[in-house]
Amino acid sequence: MGAMQLQRLAVLVFLHDAGKANAGFQAKQFSGSVPRGWPAFTAGHSAEARTEEAEALYAKHLPCEALLEWGEGDCADRLLLASVSHHGRPVARASRARTSRVIWEDVLVDGHLVYSPAATLARMGRAVTKHFPEAFTSGGAPLPGSAAFGHWFAGAVQLADWLGSDTQFFDYSHPGEERAKTAPPLAERAVRSIGLNTENWRGRVSARGLTFSQAFGADKNPRPFQSELSGNLEAPLVILESETGSGKTEAVLWRFLHLFKTGAVDSMYFALPTRAAASQLYERILQFTRNVWDEVDRPTTVRALAGYQAADGHEIKARLPDFKVLWADHVKDQKAHLRWAAEGSKRFLAAPIAVGTIDQAMLAALQVRHAHLRHALLSRSLLVIDEVHASDAYMGTVSERLLRSHLHSGGHAILLSATLGGVARARYQATLGTRNKQAALPSLEAARAVA
């Protein structure tokens, strides 16, 4: 994706909170009774941004005509809707109502203008064209118009909104501050602080040139199938069937290390069917990260179990107001940011390495709140599904949808089983195909012939 397309996406993200220009939302600034002239009720900024009154003001005061030229058909409008829907679910077009008309009108007191939504939107329009000039030059490749890209983009905006609203990364603006200049380094720090930027860890592990025995213990040498998984890294899907105790976990971690070093993935989510199994594996993966990276600075490993989460061996002691937590080891501030992904279940998939239950990943493939966020975070990961044969018909169908979406978004996946049936294998292999492609199920004789 070129610089012009990135700037155009940045414009759409810039406008994600344009709905806050309405007078009902601005009335929230009054802690007591609302002054005369203001709407007698407060309003939100999501559905309110999709009313006829709002869209009429957008068309007049925001560079909407330029946006329409950025993709085929209503592509830009759908991506703007994805941006506006940053609170976890798509925003439906609001019905016409008296309240929607009132909140987008000017606030007048005794004939004097106190607040103007139109003027606020006009300032936003001037700012966005000033800060992203390349987006508004003519020509350029169109923005991706697929529903799959919109799904990912909505999740990316949700993540950006969460980080941008976190005062530990972005303090409130100061008088005279030009936020357009101060925000980029703050954003870079935020991304690095929570472990989304993995370049430092990648560079260090690449420089070490680890052997299998160094990664897993001095007395361990790779078995043939473990060595094989370190090659053919272009293959997005690996199905590994081997008996219990044969070393499937080490094979997965060895492949993850090689994918990570090449930049094919930035993270890993290891999904298991039970919380007990996830807890046990969490300790093993912690030891793996200690072997590969030093104790002081290594990718954070999260036990992604709601109500029982942990990060790098440390537990949450107490939950505090404003979505904050107190860690039991009184972690220093510079290390605390790396545990951001462990502090809430919706953040689990943002961790560099997470071990949890399969449902956390499946929620990315269901029509539930924050599915977009989970999908976007997972798209950069190696998704590992252990005991994949344990899925019933419902879970198997959801897993197929999850895999198809994940693989077609550029992700990698490994499915593990000791007893995988031929029908299940064929259906999972079919996820690599087009969306409408059905699995060619094997005959009983063909299934029996597979070792």
GROMACS .gro file of C-alpha atoms in nm, residues 200-201 204 208 210 282-301 311-314 329 331-332 334-335 338-339:
model
   36
  200ASN     CA    1   1.396  -0.501   1.849
  201TRP     CA    2   1.310  -0.857   1.960
  204ARG     CA    3   1.813  -0.978   1.864
  208ARG     CA    4   2.183  -1.498   1.803
  210LEU     CA    5   1.979  -2.014   1.805
  282TYR     CA    6   0.172  -2.109   2.958
  283GLU     CA    7   0.454  -2.215   3.192
  284ARG     CA    8   0.628  -2.410   2.915
  285ILE     CA    9   0.617  -2.117   2.675
  286LEU     CA   10   0.747  -1.883   2.944
  287GLN     CA   11   1.055  -2.103   2.973
  288PHE     CA   12   1.092  -2.101   2.595
  289THR     CA   13   1.098  -1.719   2.585
  290ARG     CA   14   1.357  -1.714   2.864
  291ASN     CA   15   1.577  -1.945   2.660
  292VAL     CA   16   1.542  -1.742   2.342
  293TRP     CA   17   1.558  -1.387   2.484
  294ASP     CA   18   1.721  -1.254   2.799
  295GLU     CA   19   1.529  -1.203   3.123
  296VAL     CA   20   1.533  -0.823   3.111
  297ASP     CA   21   1.377  -0.762   2.768
  298ARG     CA   22   1.174  -1.030   2.594
  299PRO     CA   23   0.829  -1.051   2.432
  300THR     CA   24   0.557  -1.053   2.695
  301THR     CA   25   0.386  -1.388   2.737
  311ALA     CA   26   0.185  -1.178   3.217
  312ASP     CA   27   0.540  -1.313   3.235
  313GLY     CA   28   0.458  -1.516   3.545
  314HIS     CA   29   0.299  -1.230   3.738
  329ASP     CA   30   0.480  -0.755   4.187
  331VAL     CA   31   0.588  -0.358   3.832
  332LYS     CA   32   0.793  -0.054   3.735
  334GLN     CA   33   0.855   0.112   3.203
  335LYS     CA   34   0.760  -0.255   3.224
  338LEU     CA   35   0.419  -0.432   2.814
  339ARG     CA   36   0.138  -0.593   3.016
   0.00000   0.00000   0.00000
